[in-house]
Structures are given as C-alpha cells and as structure tokens.
Amino acid sequence: MTTAKLNKASEQLAFGGRQIRFTHSSEVLHCEMQFSVFLPPQAEHKAVPAVYWLSGLTCNDENFSAKAGAQRAAAELGLALIIPDTSPRGEDVPDDADGAFDFGLGAGFYVNATQKPWQKHYQMYDYILHELPALVEAELPLNEERAISGHSMGGHGALVIGLNNTEKYRSISAFSPVCNPTDCPWGRKAFSHYLGDDKSLWQAYDASILLRAKVSAPPILVDQGTADNFLEEQLKTQALEAANKESNNGAQIRYQEGYDHSYYFIATFIEEHLRFHAGNLSSKQNI
Amino acid sequence: MTTAKLNKASEQLAFGGRQIRFTHSSEVLHCEMQFSVFLPPQAEHKAVPAVYWLSGLTCNDENFSAKAGAQRAAAELGLALIIPDTSPRGEDVPDDADGAFDFGLGAGFYVNATQKPWQKHYQMYDYILHELPALVEAELPLNEERAISGHSMGGHGALVIGLNNTEKYRSISAFSPVCNPTDCPWGRKAFSHYLGDDKSLWQAYDASILLRAKVSAPPILVDQGTADNFLEEQLKTQALEAANKESNNGAQIRYQEGYDHSYYFIATFIEEHLRFHAGNLSSKQNI
C-alpha cells in the first residue's frame, strides 16, 4: 500500500474542473514545495493527458493559475494543467546575494546546479522531468501523455526539457522564451552561478543550441510579442529561428504584433497553445 | 477646446483590444484615482457600449483586469469594460481605525457618505454614476449605452446603482452580491459609519429593498456559488430572491453548485454575463 505524498492545501471549482494546490516534501530539491494542478471535468471518469506549465522569473504557481485563463480551454479539451513553482523554496534555500529578481529564489532556470551553495536545492531540471511527473501520475487521474509549455524563463525551461527528452513530451510550446541563454545577461548570470565557468556545460540548457543539433524535434510552437521590452537583449528569438532553419525542424515561431511580455499576451494565445498540444496528445490516443 | 482629464498610465494589447490604466484627479472624491479600461478591437472604428465592473472588498482595478479573463468575450462582443477602484485613495483619505478589510480604503461600498470624517472623500455612488461615465464618454470611443456588473460588495454596488438609475443602465448583473446590506455585518458596519444611525437612509442602498419596491426592473442576472463561505452571513441571496418573487421582476438568480467566492467563479461565468449584457445593449442598437 502506498502512502500519499501530496497534501491538498486548497481546492476550488473552475470551469467545471478542479483547481487544486498541493504541498509536498521534495526529495530532489530538499525542501517543501507547492504546486498547482487543474483537473478538467473529464478527469472525474478517466485518466487525462497533462500539459506542464513552467512560469517565468519571480513567479510561483499562482500567476499562471490566476491570470492566464487557461482552465477554460483545458476544461473543453480534457487537459490537465500541472503548474510548478520556479525554484526551490524556504529559509534554508540560498538566494541571490542582493535579492535580485533574476537569480536564486523564483529564478531556478530549470537547471541542475553543480556549484556550491546552489547544488543542494537548485535541481529544478530533475524536479520537473522526474519527481513531479512521478508524484502527480501516482496520485492523480493522469495518463502518461505529457506536453510542456512555459513563459520567458519557463519558455526556456519548456524548450530545453522538451528537446532533451523527446520520448517524454509529445509537443513543446513557449511564450516569449529565453531562447539563447548562453548569450544573454539573464542566462549568463544564472548559468555561471548554477553551473560554473565551464561553458561547455551550459550548452545542454540552451534551446537554440539544442534545436540546431536536433534531427527530428517534436512539434514546437513559439509565440513572441513584438512590443516585448526583453526581446532584443534577453530573449534572442532570432537565434532560435536560425537554429530552426538550419536544422530544418519546422518549429512554428510566430511574432505577434504589438503584444508585450505580460500575462495579457499569454491569456490571448493560451487557447491556441492548448489546442496545439491537444492535437498532438490526442493523435496517439485516437489510434 | 477641451483639455484631457485622463492620464494614460499604461496600455497593453490583449485579445486584439487595448487594456489601459488611467489616472485622474477626481472632483467628486477629492483625490487622485486610477481605473482600468478594456477597449475591444471594434472601438478602433466606432463607439461601443460599456459594461461597468464594480469590484469587491480589498480590490482595486487590477483584480478583475488580471484574473477574470473578461477581455476575451468583450473583444468578441465589442464591449468596453470600465473597471474603477473600490474606494477613494491616498494619504489624506481616512481609513478604518484598525485597518480592517471591510471598511474604509478598498471598501467604499458605493455609497455617498454623509458622516464625518467620511463624507469628504467617500462619494463612490456619485463617482460611479456621474463622474466616471462623463470622463470616459468624453475621451474614449464609447456610446452612451451602459450596463453594470460587479462582485460581492461590487455586486451590491451594481444592483443598487442599476436599480436606482434604470434610465442609465440597460442591464444589471452580479456575482455573489451583498444582497441585503442593511441586514448583514459588512453592510451594518459600513452604513453606520458612512451614513449614520438613521436606518431609513440606508434603504436606498439595499438591493433587496429596492427590488421589492420596483415595478419594472431592467434585465438582471445574478450568479451565486453554493460553496461560498460568505453566503449565509453576509450575502443573503434569499432576501433578493424573496424581493424578486414579491415584486414579480423576473430577475434570473442562479445558484452554481460547488463554486466559491473567488475569481475562479467569476472567470467561469463572466462570458455568460457579458453575453447577457451584449444582448440587452445591442437590442436597441440594432433597431
């Protein structure tokens, strides 16, 4: 008999489904974590596929849950949403020395840190890839079909985790992702601290480098607003476009005229992303 | 030549429309105020009708803007959303002596205060009914068709302002409204301070009393969650039902099984409310 590892902190009805916040003790991150899940109405009587959503800098699981309006389309499409936090948490977890928003708490960058003092807790890559799916698939009505998406730092995380693990994710999408973190200020700061100075170790966490080397990537959809203040210096969408062209992977990389980096942008296009994932998730289901 | 009285603090694209935050100096409230507006794509080339949204305790204009997902349906239906704050603001504005959430700042209750020290600033009824529509209709592409809606304290505000001014609002809706404030703790606290001890002066601000006396109310839609913790003590939906039955006004008062008092509830049903208002607003447009 297994013992439940997830503690339900709250549950609210939304669009006929269940918006639930869980807490649990993470073995990978060595701390207490919280995350949110939306279970669509269909999950009441069958196992459903899940879209993992990785949030951006400063966020926790509440931002996407409250602001994206994703539950409406997820309820229609029969998709669960799995919405983790963006870093390990707690008083024992080291933070940026100056409390900056772009490193440390709220800024795990979805890597496995190798450097002190970060390596004990900052193992977000393994948390998202292994621990969290195992937990939710053991205790919730999910099948093992997964897609992955995210915003900004989380768009980077979705692309990197998805491209490195194509057997685990049917499709990948991103809003305003950090496309080339080895070549932007946010990425260089985070990677130098979490991973150290050997830049060859950074490459496995750079979506543009990964896509360029990929022979056959899964379906990918990326949306980027043209009025996004971070586009030129931090996001480097052009690097991802170049890698896509060079590798002939056929990722859809779209510029949305006039949209910025905010949740209004995400809310506007999240339905298209969920339909994209649903198409890829259900295609195998329906055979 | 008129001078603009509205200052644009921010503007973001959402669902093809414009989400704008304005600041202005309020003559009625004697303070600087901010509010948000969503202009649908249709407003780029014609004047559109507006749905006023009155928020609940502790909120400002950002809660509904960010969490309700209302822009999607508003963009489709060609409705502007006018989203005011819930009280006067600023250091000069008196607040609850204990900083309680249910009175003072963030809790104007949409009345015109008559008592010191509240009467100078707490004139939210006149602000919503007169000053704000005059401002936005002078400077934004709005026609003079209006509907009014709101949540909790704001549901009370929408019902009271709508029922008292049926010539100004085509339709009224509310989520989880405070239906009978003269007979609940929130209402008694607020009214005794803002309006004084003469309870006959409270009646013009009680939706159940107003609806009971109404011969021909405009179309009204009310949604109330059955899992709402405030239902029994504060919201008193049954009083509104009784008034509706007694006056034969035909308001739709619906209980939604399992929903609570949160924005997840609002997000789930806001599209139905906006379609309800659009039907009433466009009915005259199309003649």
XYZ file of C-alpha atoms in Angstrom:
574
model
C 0.000 0.000 0.000
C 1.376 3.380 -0.965
C 1.120 6.457 1.206
C 0.030 9.745 -0.323
C 2.928 12.145 -0.757
C 0.801 15.069 -1.858
C -1.052 17.243 0.652
C -4.029 19.168 -0.679
C -3.761 22.766 0.505
C -6.819 24.081 -1.331
C -9.335 23.109 -3.978
C -11.649 25.356 -5.972
C -14.117 24.677 -8.736
C -13.314 26.393 -12.054
C -14.971 25.779 -15.431
C -16.443 22.565 -14.106
C -12.999 21.223 -13.199
C -10.869 21.328 -10.090
C -8.124 23.858 -9.388
C -6.019 22.308 -6.627
C -2.930 23.457 -4.766
C -0.685 20.778 -3.336
C 2.264 20.857 -0.970
C 4.824 18.093 -0.690
C 8.297 17.334 0.577
C 10.662 17.246 -2.413
C 13.429 14.681 -2.262
C 15.162 16.231 -5.254
C 15.051 19.823 -4.038
C 15.439 19.071 -0.324
C 12.646 21.400 0.710
C 8.895 21.762 0.985
C 7.322 22.705 -2.329
C 3.920 23.769 -3.543
C 2.414 23.488 -6.974
C -0.998 23.809 -8.607
C -2.986 21.459 -10.798
C -6.102 21.933 -12.874
C -8.040 18.742 -13.453
C -10.617 19.070 -16.230
C -14.127 17.635 -15.807
C -13.122 14.619 -17.945
C -10.682 13.557 -15.195
C -13.632 12.604 -12.997
C -14.080 9.410 -15.005
C -10.845 8.758 -16.959
C -7.128 9.434 -16.966
C -6.261 12.535 -18.967
C -3.065 13.908 -20.547
C -1.188 16.748 -18.864
C 0.353 19.988 -20.049
C 3.169 21.128 -17.785
C 3.448 24.902 -17.474
C 6.765 26.436 -16.411
C 6.498 30.031 -15.221
C 8.920 32.900 -15.546
C 11.124 34.939 -13.224
C 9.551 35.993 -9.895
C 6.507 33.759 -10.387
C 5.207 30.870 -8.367
C 2.374 28.515 -9.271
C -0.295 31.157 -8.654
C 0.475 33.550 -11.508
C -0.448 31.267 -14.362
C -3.293 29.728 -12.367
C -4.933 33.081 -11.728
C -4.039 35.170 -14.773
C -3.821 33.055 -17.916
C -7.432 31.925 -18.100
C -6.123 28.563 -19.292
C -8.657 26.492 -17.386
C -11.447 27.338 -19.833
C -9.764 25.727 -22.839
C -8.234 22.950 -20.714
C -11.713 22.031 -19.475
C -13.018 21.918 -23.022
C -10.079 19.887 -24.330
C -9.786 17.490 -21.405
C -6.263 18.523 -20.488
C -4.807 18.614 -17.003
C -2.502 21.529 -16.227
C 0.483 20.913 -13.952
C 1.881 24.216 -12.682
C 5.071 24.010 -10.594
C 6.931 26.721 -8.737
C 10.002 28.340 -10.328
C 12.655 27.453 -7.749
C 13.221 25.602 -4.516
C 11.756 27.491 -1.549
C 12.282 28.007 2.147
C 14.570 29.692 4.634
C 17.296 27.103 4.103
C 17.492 27.752 0.369
C 20.234 30.234 -0.629
C 19.172 33.297 -2.615
C 20.842 35.955 -4.734
C 23.205 37.975 -2.544
C 21.410 41.199 -3.446
C 17.942 39.677 -3.627
C 17.846 40.311 -7.378
C 14.791 39.031 -9.249
C 16.795 37.237 -11.936
C 18.679 34.692 -9.823
C 18.023 32.486 -6.798
C 14.520 32.260 -5.332
C 11.919 32.494 -8.095
C 14.682 32.058 -10.680
C 15.800 28.427 -10.756
C 16.202 28.479 -14.547
C 15.209 24.790 -14.715
C 18.789 23.512 -14.474
C 20.539 21.045 -12.175
C 23.054 23.212 -10.338
C 26.548 21.790 -9.927
C 28.112 24.599 -7.907
C 28.081 25.406 -4.197
C 25.996 26.628 -2.458
C 23.333 26.069 -5.132
C 23.647 22.406 -5.940
C 21.852 21.048 -2.863
C 18.493 22.661 -3.651
C 18.575 24.043 -7.188
C 17.781 20.847 -9.115
C 14.743 22.130 -10.948
C 15.508 20.193 -14.149
C 15.218 16.850 -12.384
C 12.274 18.059 -10.336
C 10.270 18.945 -13.442
C 11.424 15.976 -15.510
C 11.282 13.183 -12.927
C 9.991 13.882 -9.445
C 6.907 15.943 -10.223
C 5.520 13.699 -13.007
C 6.052 10.616 -10.843
C 4.171 12.242 -7.972
C 1.194 13.501 -9.931
C 0.879 10.411 -12.111
C 0.841 8.226 -8.998
C -1.871 10.152 -7.203
C -3.981 11.946 -9.819
C -6.111 10.709 -12.753
C -3.416 11.275 -15.375
C -2.230 9.045 -18.146
C 1.440 9.296 -19.112
C 0.930 11.592 -22.080
C 2.668 14.900 -21.465
C 3.256 18.180 -23.219
C 5.288 21.076 -21.890
C 4.961 24.842 -22.189
C 6.085 27.957 -20.392
C 6.782 31.684 -20.379
C 10.077 33.573 -20.551
C 12.472 31.706 -18.200
C 9.806 28.993 -18.222
C 9.668 29.054 -22.005
C 13.400 28.331 -21.914
C 12.705 25.526 -19.441
C 9.973 24.022 -21.604
C 12.104 24.081 -24.746
C 15.174 22.679 -23.033
C 13.433 19.937 -21.068
C 11.255 19.060 -24.046
C 14.096 18.954 -26.573
C 16.308 16.880 -24.281
C 13.551 14.373 -23.552
C 11.539 13.895 -26.693
C 10.341 10.478 -25.540
C 8.571 12.093 -22.578
C 6.815 15.047 -24.205
C 4.596 14.874 -27.284
C 4.820 18.591 -28.017
C 6.502 21.752 -26.769
C 5.383 25.355 -26.746
C 6.619 28.614 -25.340
C 5.641 32.245 -24.895
C 8.462 34.789 -25.064
C 11.129 32.210 -24.221
C 14.727 32.944 -23.299
C 15.908 31.294 -26.499
C 19.667 31.528 -26.208
C 20.571 31.836 -22.508
C 24.295 31.199 -23.065
C 24.297 34.537 -24.892
C 22.115 36.874 -22.796
C 22.583 38.616 -19.436
C 19.932 36.625 -17.513
C 21.299 33.325 -18.769
C 24.972 34.132 -18.285
C 24.348 35.260 -14.694
C 22.287 32.201 -13.812
C 24.442 29.626 -15.581
C 27.751 30.984 -14.256
C 26.455 30.644 -10.690
C 24.489 27.411 -11.003
C 26.795 25.619 -13.453
C 30.196 27.280 -13.088
C 32.541 28.779 -15.618
C 32.945 25.817 -17.977
C 30.638 26.986 -20.730
C 30.602 23.618 -22.433
C 28.331 22.518 -19.574
C 25.897 25.316 -20.366
C 25.040 24.024 -23.817
C 22.634 21.303 -22.721
C 20.457 24.097 -21.315
C 20.332 26.330 -24.387
C 17.285 25.836 -26.625
C 18.900 27.326 -29.720
C 21.946 25.073 -29.419
C 19.742 22.044 -28.782
C 17.384 22.731 -31.677
C 20.259 23.311 -34.093
C 21.616 19.837 -33.278
C 18.234 18.087 -33.358
C 17.482 15.770 -36.274
C 13.811 15.338 -35.540
C 12.271 17.580 -32.919
C 8.688 17.095 -31.717
C 6.073 19.678 -32.768
C 7.028 23.096 -31.393
C 5.001 26.323 -31.210
C 6.567 29.595 -30.036
C 4.822 32.972 -29.724
C 6.757 36.183 -29.222
C 5.301 39.690 -28.870
C 6.917 42.456 -30.900
C 6.383 45.028 -28.106
C 8.215 42.877 -25.556
C 10.837 45.010 -23.794
C 13.065 41.978 -23.216
C 13.066 40.745 -26.792
C 16.343 42.115 -28.062
C 18.624 41.835 -25.036
C 17.335 38.745 -23.220
C 15.081 36.592 -25.384
C 17.002 36.353 -28.688
C 14.222 34.783 -30.702
C 16.293 35.192 -33.832
C 18.798 32.633 -32.535
C 16.014 30.081 -32.233
C 14.749 30.953 -35.706
C 18.212 30.448 -37.146
C 18.606 27.099 -35.392
C 15.193 26.021 -36.625
C 16.031 26.947 -40.187
C 19.444 25.331 -40.102
C 18.164 22.068 -38.639
C 15.015 22.078 -40.757
C 12.884 21.160 -37.741
C 9.786 23.069 -38.758
C 9.082 24.695 -35.416
C 6.373 27.355 -35.686
C 7.922 30.581 -34.398
C 5.420 33.418 -34.594
C 5.743 37.132 -33.906
C 2.570 38.696 -32.518
C 2.388 42.361 -33.447
C 2.080 44.779 -30.543
C 1.998 42.272 -27.674
C 4.253 42.662 -24.659
C 5.794 40.298 -22.099
C 2.768 40.176 -19.773
C 0.059 37.711 -18.880
C -2.322 39.615 -21.187
C -0.217 38.216 -24.019
C -0.330 34.718 -22.571
C -4.086 34.925 -21.952
C -4.649 35.975 -25.551
C -2.876 32.967 -27.093
C -3.025 30.219 -24.457
C -6.077 28.665 -26.083
C -4.166 28.209 -29.352
C -1.289 26.611 -27.458
C -3.560 24.214 -25.616
C -5.309 23.247 -28.865
C -1.888 22.657 -30.415
C -0.938 20.353 -27.549
C -4.298 18.621 -27.514
C -3.885 17.773 -31.169
C -0.537 16.167 -30.541
C -1.617 14.470 -27.344
C -4.834 13.062 -28.715
C -3.363 11.931 -32.047
C -1.849 8.835 -30.468
C -4.790 8.321 -28.109
C -7.167 8.002 -31.006
C -5.289 5.239 -32.867
C -11.248 73.173 -26.846
C -11.375 70.709 -24.008
C -8.352 69.528 -22.122
C -7.869 65.843 -21.475
C -8.615 64.928 -17.878
C -7.427 61.352 -18.154
C -3.745 60.450 -17.964
C -2.747 57.171 -19.533
C -0.521 55.278 -17.082
C -0.126 52.116 -19.143
C -1.505 50.390 -22.211
C -1.231 46.726 -23.183
C -2.593 44.723 -26.062
C -4.994 41.918 -25.079
C -7.194 39.834 -27.374
C -6.698 42.390 -30.126
C -8.023 45.187 -27.912
C -6.421 47.675 -25.579
C -6.134 47.262 -21.813
C -5.445 50.746 -20.469
C -4.895 52.121 -16.996
C -5.778 55.761 -16.410
C -5.170 58.148 -13.558
C -7.143 61.336 -12.980
C -7.982 63.910 -10.385
C -11.486 63.213 -9.080
C -13.597 66.251 -8.251
C -16.190 64.108 -6.551
C -13.808 62.103 -4.386
C -11.257 64.884 -3.813
C -8.276 62.679 -4.569
C -6.220 61.135 -7.339
C -7.827 57.974 -8.692
C -6.880 55.215 -11.064
C -9.080 52.908 -13.077
C -8.730 50.454 -15.951
C -10.493 50.195 -19.273
C -10.589 47.499 -21.895
C -11.400 48.764 -25.359
C -12.360 45.988 -27.780
C -10.991 45.947 -31.337
C -14.307 47.341 -32.596
C -13.602 50.587 -30.723
C -10.868 51.397 -33.232
C -13.505 52.448 -35.723
C -16.771 53.078 -33.868
C -18.202 53.999 -30.491
C -19.020 50.922 -28.424
C -21.211 50.255 -25.374
C -19.624 49.817 -21.956
C -20.033 47.361 -19.111
C -19.027 48.875 -15.777
C -17.475 46.385 -13.370
C -17.525 47.126 -9.646
C -15.071 45.049 -7.632
C -15.326 43.684 -4.122
C -13.669 44.332 -0.771
C -9.865 44.836 -0.839
C -9.738 45.035 -4.648
C -8.645 47.780 -6.945
C -8.987 47.924 -10.722
C -6.288 45.315 -11.275
C -8.009 42.242 -9.822
C -10.778 41.969 -12.382
C -8.475 43.126 -15.170
C -5.930 40.383 -14.497
C -7.999 37.493 -13.162
C -11.444 37.375 -14.753
C -10.398 36.716 -18.340
C -13.235 39.021 -19.381
C -11.343 40.636 -22.247
C -11.737 37.581 -24.464
C -15.533 37.718 -24.579
C -15.564 41.527 -24.501
C -13.350 41.577 -27.599
C -15.664 39.175 -29.373
C -18.821 41.048 -28.370
C -17.498 44.566 -28.957
C -17.963 45.659 -25.360
C -15.757 48.105 -23.482
C -15.067 47.280 -19.845
C -14.807 50.164 -17.356
C -13.168 48.979 -14.144
C -12.995 51.525 -11.306
C -11.299 51.285 -7.937
C -13.354 50.384 -4.842
C -12.798 53.497 -2.720
C -11.137 56.889 -2.711
C -7.374 56.592 -2.291
C -4.419 58.490 -0.899
C -2.823 59.522 2.356
C -5.454 62.178 3.015
C -8.296 59.677 2.835
C -9.403 58.348 6.257
C -9.356 54.586 6.744
C -10.798 52.083 9.189
C -9.315 52.750 12.648
C -8.000 49.178 12.824
C -7.172 48.857 9.139
C -9.916 46.251 8.735
C -10.553 44.988 5.213
C -14.303 45.559 5.338
C -14.413 49.321 5.826
C -12.523 52.400 4.604
C -9.854 52.038 1.919
C -10.825 49.313 -0.554
C -14.310 49.254 0.939
C -16.268 52.284 -0.195
C -19.499 50.282 -0.547
C -20.589 52.512 -3.440
C -22.498 54.964 -1.210
C -22.367 58.737 -0.775
C -21.179 59.145 2.811
C -22.957 61.741 4.915
C -20.970 61.420 8.132
C -17.657 62.891 9.233
C -14.840 62.178 8.544
C -16.018 60.089 5.595
C -18.226 62.433 3.634
C -15.445 64.457 2.010
C -13.955 61.549 0.046
C -16.326 58.586 0.233
C -18.745 59.551 -2.544
C -18.355 56.410 -4.623
C -22.015 56.330 -5.666
C -21.743 59.668 -7.453
C -18.305 58.797 -8.779
C -19.576 55.638 -10.479
C -22.900 57.097 -11.587
C -21.817 60.548 -12.791
C -18.150 61.492 -12.801
C -16.609 58.367 -14.279
C -19.078 57.909 -17.179
C -18.752 61.600 -18.078
C -14.965 61.299 -18.149
C -14.719 58.132 -20.206
C -17.521 59.062 -22.602
C -15.823 62.402 -23.279
C -12.411 60.945 -24.048
C -12.893 57.355 -25.226
C -14.766 55.816 -28.189
C -17.886 54.940 -26.163
C -21.500 55.481 -26.974
C -23.824 56.168 -24.062
C -25.116 52.641 -23.733
C -24.153 51.196 -20.357
C -24.590 48.029 -18.372
C -23.331 47.422 -14.851
C -21.987 44.368 -13.072
C -19.840 43.512 -10.074
C -18.728 41.052 -7.428
C -19.606 40.841 -3.727
C -19.507 44.450 -2.412
C -19.354 45.385 -6.099
C -22.342 43.181 -6.859
C -24.215 45.184 -4.244
C -22.971 48.360 -5.927
C -24.065 47.218 -9.373
C -27.542 46.214 -8.213
C -28.076 49.399 -6.189
C -26.763 51.845 -8.778
C -28.511 49.976 -11.576
C -31.862 49.721 -9.813
C -31.802 53.374 -8.758
C -30.946 54.583 -12.264
C -32.766 52.409 -14.719
C -32.580 55.109 -17.392
C -28.780 54.904 -17.377
C -28.165 51.131 -17.438
C -29.722 48.699 -19.883
C -28.996 45.632 -17.759
C -27.541 44.654 -14.402
C -25.647 41.598 -13.280
C -23.816 40.465 -10.189
C -21.635 37.684 -8.862
C -22.061 36.799 -5.179
C -23.576 40.192 -4.335
C -24.162 41.544 -0.836
C -27.918 41.411 -1.397
C -29.283 42.828 1.812
C -26.588 45.035 3.395
C -28.948 46.618 5.934
C -29.152 43.147 7.489
C -25.599 41.765 7.413
C -22.415 42.558 9.386
C -20.439 44.088 6.483
C -23.332 46.327 5.495
C -24.279 47.378 9.024
C -20.681 48.344 9.808
C -20.196 50.303 6.590
C -23.590 52.019 6.574
C -23.490 53.027 10.238
C -20.168 54.790 9.672
C -20.779 56.242 6.200
C -24.480 57.049 6.606
C -25.070 57.335 10.367
C -27.595 55.722 12.657
C -30.814 56.707 10.866
C -31.540 53.429 9.150
C -34.180 54.937 6.903
C -31.274 56.484 4.988
C -29.745 53.051 4.424
C -32.636 51.729 2.393
C -31.708 53.435 -0.879
C -28.537 51.329 -0.817
C -30.097 47.918 -0.221
C -30.718 45.872 -3.376
C -33.381 43.661 -1.803
C -35.380 46.643 -0.543
C -35.025 48.382 -3.914
C -36.029 45.350 -5.969
C -39.041 44.665 -3.750
C -40.325 48.191 -4.445
C -39.541 48.144 -8.158
C -42.430 47.914 -10.606
C -40.348 47.237 -13.692
C -36.677 46.467 -13.218
C -34.290 46.135 -16.166
C -32.977 42.655 -17.013
C -30.992 41.273 -14.067
C -28.699 38.233 -13.858
C -27.208 37.085 -10.554
C -24.878 34.111 -10.004
C -24.118 32.786 -6.549
C -21.852 29.854 -5.694
C -23.156 27.298 -3.216
C -19.681 26.764 -1.683
C -19.270 30.483 -0.938
C -18.223 30.907 2.704
C -19.898 34.314 2.896
C -23.259 33.214 1.564
C -25.244 32.754 4.743
C -23.933 35.523 6.967
C -23.059 38.315 4.526
C -24.629 37.829 1.109
C -28.245 36.886 1.932
C -29.218 35.850 -1.572
C -32.528 34.584 -0.244
C -33.570 38.146 0.581
C -33.044 39.129 -3.050
C -34.948 36.058 -4.224
C -37.865 36.937 -1.957
C -37.900 40.533 -3.209
C -37.777 39.331 -6.806
C -40.674 36.965 -6.251
C -42.751 39.508 -4.376
C -42.246 42.228 -6.982
C -42.535 39.829 -9.903
C -39.500 41.381 -11.582
C -38.197 38.237 -13.209
C -34.534 38.645 -12.256
C -32.534 35.498 -13.002
C -30.962 34.456 -9.694
C -28.915 31.292 -10.166
C -27.089 29.080 -7.696
C -23.944 27.492 -9.138
C -23.215 24.209 -7.392
C -19.801 23.935 -5.746
C -18.407 27.356 -6.692
C -16.853 29.630 -4.087
C -16.389 33.395 -3.707
C -13.197 33.631 -5.802
C -12.188 34.896 -9.201
C -12.267 31.303 -10.472
C -16.030 31.542 -10.078
C -16.141 34.883 -11.871
C -13.867 33.641 -14.665
C -16.118 30.636 -15.198
C -19.304 32.639 -15.737
C -18.152 36.085 -16.911
C -18.695 35.166 -20.553
C -22.360 34.382 -19.871
C -22.747 37.715 -18.090
C -21.156 39.657 -20.930
C -23.352 37.860 -23.481
C -26.364 38.745 -21.331
C -25.362 42.415 -21.323
C -24.478 42.414 -25.020
C -27.941 41.147 -25.829
C -29.542 43.959 -23.905
C -27.133 46.591 -25.152
C -27.311 45.620 -28.783
C -31.073 45.166 -28.838
C -31.613 48.897 -29.142
C -28.536 49.396 -31.344
C -29.975 47.107 -33.945
C -33.320 48.852 -34.319
